[in-house]
mmCIF file of C-alpha atoms in Angstrom:
data_model
loop_
_atom_site.group_PDB
_atom_site.id
_atom_site.type_symbol
_atom_site.label_atom_id
_atom_site.label_comp_id
_atom_site.label_asym_id
_atom_site.label_seq_id
_atom_site.Cartn_x
_atom_site.Cartn_y
_atom_site.Cartn_z
ATOM 1 C CA MET T 1 -15.008 -34.698 11.490
ATOM 2 C CA GLU T 2 -14.583 -31.059 10.516
ATOM 3 C CA LYS T 3 -11.159 -29.535 10.859
ATOM 4 C CA LYS T 4 -10.830 -26.353 12.907
ATOM 5 C CA LEU T 5 -9.676 -23.254 11.047
ATOM 6 C CA ALA T 6 -8.521 -20.427 13.337
ATOM 7 C CA PHE T 7 -8.894 -16.800 12.273
ATOM 8 C CA LEU T 8 -8.525 -13.347 13.782
ATOM 9 C CA GLY T 9 -11.815 -12.536 15.502
ATOM 10 C CA PRO T 10 -14.344 -11.670 16.604
ATOM 11 C CA HIS T 11 -16.641 -12.302 13.658
ATOM 12 C CA GLY T 12 -16.554 -9.678 10.943
ATOM 13 C CA THR T 13 -12.810 -9.250 10.299
ATOM 14 C CA PHE T 14 -11.057 -9.226 6.955
ATOM 15 C CA THR T 15 -9.230 -12.331 8.174
ATOM 16 C CA GLU T 16 -12.588 -14.081 8.512
ATOM 17 C CA GLN T 17 -13.376 -13.140 4.918
ATOM 18 C CA ALA T 18 -10.092 -14.744 3.858
ATOM 19 C CA ALA T 19 -10.826 -17.789 6.020
ATOM 20 C CA ARG T 20 -14.235 -18.162 4.392
ATOM 21 C CA SER T 21 -12.558 -18.140 0.973
ATOM 22 C CA PHE T 22 -10.192 -20.928 2.015
ATOM 23 C CA ALA T 23 -13.082 -22.847 3.608
ATOM 24 C CA ARG T 24 -15.117 -22.938 0.404
ATOM 25 C CA GLU T 25 -13.167 -25.963 -0.780
ATOM 26 C CA GLN T 26 -12.652 -27.635 2.608
ATOM 27 C CA PRO T 27 -14.957 -28.891 5.423
ATOM 28 C CA PHE T 28 -13.632 -26.362 7.958
ATOM 29 C CA SER T 29 -15.196 -25.155 11.178
ATOM 30 C CA LEU T 30 -14.161 -21.509 11.643
ATOM 31 C CA VAL T 31 -12.971 -20.576 15.149
ATOM 32 C CA PRO T 32 -12.135 -16.954 16.132
ATOM 33 C CA TYR T 33 -9.041 -16.079 18.171
ATOM 34 C CA PRO T 34 -8.247 -12.655 19.683
ATOM 35 C CA ASN T 35 -4.838 -12.062 18.067
ATOM 36 C CA ILE T 36 -2.320 -13.377 15.550
ATOM 37 C CA ILE T 37 -0.015 -14.972 18.115
ATOM 38 C CA GLU T 38 -2.837 -17.006 19.645
ATOM 39 C CA ILE T 39 -3.870 -18.221 16.189
ATOM 40 C CA LEU T 40 -0.369 -19.464 15.373
ATOM 41 C CA ASN T 41 0.154 -20.964 18.822
ATOM 42 C CA ALA T 42 -3.199 -22.768 18.672
ATOM 43 C CA VAL T 43 -2.259 -24.408 15.366
ATOM 44 C CA TYR T 44 1.245 -25.250 16.552
ATOM 45 C CA ARG T 45 -0.084 -26.865 19.756
ATOM 46 C CA GLY T 46 -2.794 -28.819 17.939
ATOM 47 C CA GLN T 47 -5.716 -26.852 19.405
ATOM 48 C CA ALA T 48 -6.687 -25.861 15.859
ATOM 49 C CA ASP T 49 -5.861 -27.735 12.663
ATOM 50 C CA TYR T 50 -5.123 -24.717 10.457
ATOM 51 C CA GLY T 51 -4.969 -20.953 10.771
ATOM 52 C CA VAL T 52 -5.357 -17.878 8.561
ATOM 53 C CA VAL T 53 -3.268 -14.798 9.346
ATOM 54 C CA PRO T 54 -2.456 -11.561 7.492
ATOM 55 C CA MET T 55 1.046 -11.448 6.029
ATOM 56 C CA GLU T 56 1.356 -8.199 4.067
ATOM 57 C CA ASN T 57 -0.678 -5.161 3.045
ATOM 58 C CA SER T 58 -0.024 -3.421 -0.265
ATOM 59 C CA ILE T 59 -0.059 -0.012 1.457
ATOM 60 C CA GLU T 60 1.414 -0.616 4.908
ATOM 61 C CA GLY T 61 3.788 -3.489 4.120
ATOM 62 C CA THR T 62 4.578 -6.633 6.092
ATOM 63 C CA VAL T 63 2.630 -7.629 9.197
ATOM 64 C CA ASN T 64 5.757 -8.047 11.303
ATOM 65 C CA MET T 65 4.065 -10.033 14.060
ATOM 66 C CA THR T 66 3.016 -12.775 11.631
ATOM 67 C CA LEU T 67 6.379 -13.072 9.911
ATOM 68 C CA ASP T 68 8.472 -12.913 13.091
ATOM 69 C CA TRP T 69 6.345 -15.526 14.873
ATOM 70 C CA LEU T 70 6.603 -17.909 11.916
ATOM 71 C CA ILE T 71 10.376 -17.398 11.829
ATOM 72 C CA HIS T 72 11.241 -17.508 15.519
ATOM 73 C CA GLU T 73 8.460 -19.217 17.478
ATOM 74 C CA VAL T 74 6.536 -21.844 15.484
ATOM 75 C CA ASP T 75 7.384 -24.188 12.621
ATOM 76 C CA LEU T 76 4.232 -24.050 10.502
ATOM 77 C CA PRO T 77 4.448 -24.364 6.713
ATOM 78 C CA ILE T 78 2.518 -21.956 4.512
ATOM 79 C CA MET T 79 -0.068 -23.946 2.522
ATOM 80 C CA GLY T 80 -1.860 -21.265 0.562
ATOM 81 C CA GLU T 81 -2.030 -17.532 0.002
ATOM 82 C CA LEU T 82 -4.938 -15.262 -0.837
ATOM 83 C CA ALA T 83 -4.776 -11.606 -1.911
ATOM 84 C CA LEU T 84 -7.967 -9.983 -0.622
ATOM 85 C CA PRO T 85 -9.102 -6.510 -1.727
ATOM 86 C CA ILE T 86 -9.536 -4.322 1.371
ATOM 87 C CA THR T 87 -12.241 -1.658 1.636
ATOM 88 C CA GLN T 88 -12.299 0.358 4.853
ATOM 89 C CA ASN T 89 -15.497 1.990 6.100
ATOM 90 C CA LEU T 90 -16.402 4.358 8.924
ATOM 91 C CA LEU T 91 -19.065 2.666 11.059
ATOM 92 C CA VAL T 92 -21.256 4.130 13.820
ATOM 93 C CA ALA T 93 -24.043 2.788 16.017
ATOM 94 C CA LYS T 94 -27.549 3.015 14.575
ATOM 95 C CA ARG T 95 -29.396 6.113 15.787
ATOM 96 C CA ASP T 96 -32.654 7.936 15.162
ATOM 97 C CA GLN T 97 -30.619 10.870 13.860
ATOM 98 C CA PRO T 98 -27.380 10.568 11.826
ATOM 99 C CA LEU T 99 -24.183 11.230 13.777
ATOM 100 C CA PRO T 100 -22.220 14.114 12.176
ATOM 101 C CA LEU T 101 -18.551 13.428 11.600
ATOM 102 C CA SER T 102 -17.735 16.550 13.602
ATOM 103 C CA ALA T 103 -19.430 15.015 16.660
ATOM 104 C CA ILE T 104 -17.324 11.837 16.700
ATOM 105 C CA THR T 105 -14.918 11.889 19.651
ATOM 106 C CA ARG T 106 -13.163 8.531 19.250
ATOM 107 C CA VAL T 107 -12.237 6.257 16.336
ATOM 108 C CA LEU T 108 -11.417 2.623 17.105
ATOM 109 C CA SER T 109 -9.760 0.051 14.872
ATOM 110 C CA HIS T 110 -6.771 -2.174 14.202
ATOM 111 C CA PRO T 111 -3.531 -0.193 13.626
ATOM 112 C CA GLN T 112 -3.351 -1.305 9.991
ATOM 113 C CA ALA T 113 -6.902 -0.105 9.274
ATOM 114 C CA ILE T 114 -6.176 3.254 10.909
ATOM 115 C CA ALA T 115 -2.980 3.616 8.862
ATOM 116 C CA GLN T 116 -4.792 2.730 5.629
ATOM 117 C CA SER T 117 -7.358 5.489 6.328
ATOM 118 C CA HIS T 118 -4.976 8.070 7.751
ATOM 119 C CA ASN T 119 -5.652 10.845 5.247
ATOM 120 C CA PHE T 120 -9.430 10.610 5.589
ATOM 121 C CA LEU T 121 -9.293 10.599 9.381
ATOM 122 C CA ARG T 122 -6.887 13.526 9.491
ATOM 123 C CA GLU T 123 -9.036 15.601 7.142
ATOM 124 C CA HIS T 124 -12.540 14.771 8.370
ATOM 125 C CA LEU T 125 -12.085 13.783 12.024
ATOM 126 C CA PRO T 126 -9.122 15.803 13.360
ATOM 127 C CA GLN T 127 -10.885 16.149 16.717
ATOM 128 C CA ALA T 128 -11.303 12.404 17.286
ATOM 129 C CA ALA T 129 -8.970 10.393 19.494
ATOM 130 C CA ILE T 130 -7.574 7.199 17.946
ATOM 131 C CA GLU T 131 -7.811 3.943 19.906
ATOM 132 C CA TYR T 132 -6.168 0.783 18.620
ATOM 133 C CA THR T 133 -7.794 -2.647 18.953
ATOM 134 C CA ASN T 134 -6.700 -6.206 18.132
ATOM 135 C CA SER T 135 -9.031 -6.362 15.124
ATOM 136 C CA THR T 136 -11.428 -4.242 13.086
ATOM 137 C CA ALA T 137 -14.301 -6.459 14.213
ATOM 138 C CA LEU T 138 -13.488 -5.919 17.891
ATOM 139 C CA ALA T 139 -13.625 -2.172 17.249
ATOM 140 C CA ALA T 140 -17.032 -2.568 15.587
ATOM 141 C CA GLN T 141 -18.282 -4.676 18.485
ATOM 142 C CA MET T 142 -17.119 -2.088 21.028
ATOM 143 C CA VAL T 143 -18.841 0.759 19.166
ATOM 144 C CA SER T 144 -22.070 -1.241 18.877
ATOM 145 C CA GLU T 145 -22.026 -1.978 22.622
ATOM 146 C CA HIS T 146 -21.820 1.744 23.463
ATOM 147 C CA PRO T 147 -24.480 3.345 21.249
ATOM 148 C CA GLU T 148 -24.761 6.303 23.624
ATOM 149 C CA GLU T 149 -21.151 7.291 22.904
ATOM 150 C CA PRO T 150 -20.195 9.336 19.791
ATOM 151 C CA TRP T 151 -17.699 6.707 18.683
ATOM 152 C CA ALA T 152 -16.860 5.248 15.280
ATOM 153 C CA ALA T 153 -15.042 2.150 14.045
ATOM 154 C CA VAL T 154 -13.006 1.634 10.890
ATOM 155 C CA GLY T 155 -13.570 -1.766 9.319
ATOM 156 C CA THR T 156 -15.254 -4.081 6.868
ATOM 157 C CA GLY T 157 -18.823 -3.660 5.681
ATOM 158 C CA LEU T 158 -19.498 -7.181 6.950
ATOM 159 C CA ASN T 159 -19.773 -5.689 10.439
ATOM 160 C CA VAL T 160 -22.967 -3.862 9.454
ATOM 161 C CA GLU T 161 -24.569 -7.283 8.929
ATOM 162 C CA ILE T 162 -23.351 -8.598 12.292
ATOM 163 C CA TYR T 163 -23.724 -5.644 14.673
ATOM 164 C CA PRO T 164 -26.330 -2.830 14.986
ATOM 165 C CA LEU T 165 -24.162 -0.432 13.015
ATOM 166 C CA GLU T 166 -24.522 1.758 9.958
ATOM 167 C CA PHE T 167 -22.170 3.444 7.513
ATOM 168 C CA ALA T 168 -21.089 6.974 8.361
ATOM 169 C CA ARG T 169 -18.857 6.914 5.255
ATOM 170 C CA GLU T 170 -17.972 4.106 2.866
ATOM 171 C CA GLN T 171 -14.608 3.379 1.242
ATOM 172 C CA ILE T 172 -12.466 5.719 3.324
ATOM 173 C CA GLN T 173 -9.151 3.975 2.554
ATOM 174 C CA ASP T 174 -6.490 6.335 1.233
ATOM 175 C CA PHE T 175 -5.676 4.197 -1.815
ATOM 176 C CA SER T 176 -8.056 2.231 -4.030
ATOM 177 C CA ASN T 177 -5.476 -0.468 -4.850
ATOM 178 C CA ASN T 178 -5.525 -1.823 -1.297
ATOM 179 C CA PHE T 179 -4.903 -5.558 -0.918
ATOM 180 C CA THR T 180 -3.827 -7.742 1.981
ATOM 181 C CA ARG T 181 -2.059 -11.077 1.574
ATOM 182 C CA PHE T 182 -3.422 -13.723 3.916
ATOM 183 C CA VAL T 183 -1.695 -17.076 4.377
ATOM 184 C CA LEU T 184 -3.063 -20.437 5.432
ATOM 185 C CA VAL T 185 -0.768 -22.375 7.775
ATOM 186 C CA GLY T 186 -1.012 -25.828 9.348
ATOM 187 C CA ARG T 187 0.891 -28.836 10.564
ATOM 188 C CA GLU T 188 -0.750 -31.511 8.389
ATOM 189 C CA PRO T 189 -0.660 -31.631 4.564
ATOM 190 C CA LEU T 190 -3.774 -30.312 2.843
ATOM 191 C CA ASP T 191 -5.071 -30.914 -0.678
ATOM 192 C CA MET T 192 -5.418 -27.347 -1.927
ATOM 193 C CA PRO T 193 -7.394 -26.285 -5.014
ATOM 194 C CA SER T 194 -5.250 -25.729 -8.083
ATOM 195 C CA SER T 195 -4.133 -22.238 -9.104
ATOM 196 C CA ASP T 196 -2.381 -20.821 -12.131
ATOM 197 C CA ARG T 197 0.160 -19.193 -9.789
ATOM 198 C CA GLU T 198 2.444 -21.035 -7.384
ATOM 199 C CA LYS T 199 4.949 -19.650 -4.895
ATOM 200 C CA THR T 200 7.726 -20.873 -2.646
ATOM 201 C CA THR T 201 8.924 -18.867 0.347
ATOM 202 C CA ILE T 202 12.346 -19.414 1.895
ATOM 203 C CA LEU T 203 14.365 -17.975 4.753
ATOM 204 C CA VAL T 204 18.068 -17.404 4.099
ATOM 205 C CA ASN T 205 20.675 -16.765 6.797
ATOM 206 C CA LEU T 206 23.875 -15.308 5.315
ATOM 207 C CA PRO T 207 27.354 -16.278 6.546
ATOM 208 C CA GLU T 208 29.011 -13.455 8.482
ATOM 209 C CA ASP T 209 32.450 -13.977 6.944
ATOM 210 C CA PHE T 210 31.494 -14.011 3.239
ATOM 211 C CA PRO T 211 31.487 -10.541 1.612
ATOM 212 C CA GLY T 212 28.995 -10.317 -1.250
ATOM 213 C CA ALA T 213 26.960 -13.292 -0.029
ATOM 214 C CA LEU T 214 23.609 -11.646 -0.776
ATOM 215 C CA TYR T 215 24.731 -10.985 -4.355
ATOM 216 C CA GLN T 216 25.677 -14.657 -4.706
ATOM 217 C CA VAL T 217 22.256 -15.690 -3.359
ATOM 218 C CA LEU T 218 20.430 -13.552 -5.897
ATOM 219 C CA ALA T 219 22.733 -14.683 -8.697
ATOM 220 C CA ALA T 220 21.843 -18.326 -8.005
ATOM 221 C CA PHE T 221 18.266 -17.510 -8.984
ATOM 222 C CA ALA T 222 19.067 -14.998 -11.723
ATOM 223 C CA TRP T 223 21.124 -17.235 -14.016
ATOM 224 C CA ARG T 224 18.434 -19.945 -13.699
ATOM 225 C CA LYS T 225 15.842 -17.326 -14.730
ATOM 226 C CA ILE T 226 13.845 -17.910 -11.543
ATOM 227 C CA ASN T 227 11.700 -14.874 -10.729
ATOM 228 C CA LEU T 228 11.711 -13.473 -7.196
ATOM 229 C CA SER T 229 8.644 -11.412 -6.265
ATOM 230 C CA ARG T 230 9.829 -10.233 -2.838
ATOM 231 C CA ILE T 231 12.981 -10.073 -0.733
ATOM 232 C CA GLU T 232 12.843 -8.666 2.773
ATOM 233 C CA SER T 233 15.272 -8.520 5.666
ATOM 234 C CA ARG T 234 14.219 -9.362 9.218
ATOM 235 C CA PRO T 235 16.421 -9.212 12.349
ATOM 236 C CA THR T 236 17.770 -12.545 13.578
ATOM 237 C CA LYS T 237 17.439 -11.153 17.138
ATOM 238 C CA LYS T 238 20.983 -12.396 17.799
ATOM 239 C CA ALA T 239 22.991 -9.212 17.222
ATOM 240 C CA LEU T 240 22.643 -5.701 15.846
ATOM 241 C CA GLY T 241 23.016 -5.789 12.063
ATOM 242 C CA SER T 242 22.322 -9.544 11.822
ATOM 243 C CA TYR T 243 19.487 -10.371 9.424
ATOM 244 C CA TYR T 244 17.528 -13.153 7.835
ATOM 245 C CA PHE T 245 16.300 -12.649 4.281
ATOM 246 C CA VAL T 246 12.777 -13.772 3.416
ATOM 247 C CA ILE T 247 12.449 -14.497 -0.303
ATOM 248 C CA ASP T 248 9.283 -15.209 -2.302
ATOM 249 C CA ILE T 249 9.924 -17.286 -5.428
ATOM 250 C CA GLU T 250 7.379 -17.290 -8.252
ATOM 251 C CA GLN T 251 7.159 -21.052 -8.665
ATOM 252 C CA LYS T 252 6.474 -24.172 -6.632
ATOM 253 C CA MET T 253 9.158 -26.521 -5.404
ATOM 254 C CA ASP T 254 10.445 -28.733 -8.211
ATOM 255 C CA GLU T 255 13.063 -31.473 -8.560
ATOM 256 C CA VAL T 256 15.734 -29.553 -10.467
ATOM 257 C CA LEU T 257 15.799 -25.734 -10.533
ATOM 258 C CA LEU T 258 15.030 -24.809 -6.937
ATOM 259 C CA PRO T 259 17.036 -27.658 -5.327
ATOM 260 C CA GLY T 260 19.965 -26.623 -7.518
ATOM 261 C CA ALA T 261 19.654 -22.989 -6.472
ATOM 262 C CA PHE T 262 19.402 -23.941 -2.805
ATOM 263 C CA ALA T 263 22.460 -26.199 -3.055
ATOM 264 C CA GLU T 264 24.460 -23.382 -4.658
ATOM 265 C CA ILE T 265 23.398 -21.007 -1.880
ATOM 266 C CA GLU T 266 24.264 -23.492 0.861
ATOM 267 C CA ALA T 267 27.669 -24.104 -0.742
ATOM 268 C CA ILE T 268 28.761 -20.575 0.200
ATOM 269 C CA GLY T 269 27.740 -21.147 3.810
ATOM 270 C CA CYS T 270 24.149 -19.877 3.795
ATOM 271 C CA GLN T 271 21.397 -21.629 5.693
ATOM 272 C CA VAL T 272 18.154 -22.132 3.744
ATOM 273 C CA ARG T 273 14.826 -22.928 5.383
ATOM 274 C CA GLN T 274 11.634 -23.471 3.391
ATOM 275 C CA LEU T 275 8.612 -21.692 4.844
ATOM 276 C CA GLY T 276 6.282 -23.256 2.297
ATOM 277 C CA THR T 277 5.479 -24.027 -1.326
ATOM 278 C CA TYR T 278 1.865 -23.253 -2.115
ATOM 279 C CA PRO T 279 -0.807 -21.960 -4.521
ATOM 280 C CA PHE T 280 -1.580 -18.235 -4.688
ATOM 281 C CA TYR T 281 -5.178 -17.075 -5.197
ATOM 282 C CA MET T 282 -6.410 -13.682 -6.391
ATOM 283 C CA PRO T 283 -10.224 -13.470 -6.191
ATOM 284 C CA LYS T 284 -12.076 -11.726 -8.996
ATOM 285 C CA THR T 285 -13.663 -8.471 -7.939
ATOM 286 C CA ASN T 286 -15.407 -5.543 -9.571
ATOM 287 C CA SER T 287 -14.504 -3.102 -6.810
#
């Protein structure tokens, strides 16, 4: 029986592209969900077996909804990570005559896609109103369903294959080095394909009465020569100025180094929670 893999829909999103990459090695049935929270809740409640959600964009930073929901609402380990190159395009409904950019009155897309294309939109479509949607594919679907309106969507080129749309402009993202990290989460263990890069993500809660605790946390990794690729603070939602620290470690969980570092951290009163130890994939691309 095929396992259900939830992704951010409708069909044609960057999240679906990431889900397809994960599904190449697994007998998954891809199921679209309207937003990130519903994806994570569906997996947590057993309505889907696994889920793919965006975690971080190289231009716009962390997807706060994903990280906060994994920290505060659901206990779902990260099983894999994929860095997907992101190319944004301006899409319009197919017409007998091309729609001039100056005639576009509304641009629809996900907030991240709008932010990644901010300079282009400001320069070429200053007259257009911006409308945010739950996904780039939903924006494309809405534009395709209203061909009489001078609307445009920002999103993946995959939408041109799915909906009656065409490119008004291609590659409108502000920066060429635009990647989004997508993570695969689930409740049951999964045999993932091997990768030459492995990561472990932890959540650290510092003691309130220990000055210099963050320095001690970092030192526990530094003297062991364990590389940290990211450290980010997120509110605990308990009090103003109270934070968790999310740390990405550039190696998988082992039997000596990481347990030793965690024990040293816990000895000063910190709480350590593992969010996952998993392979990291970077697809080859010519774009």
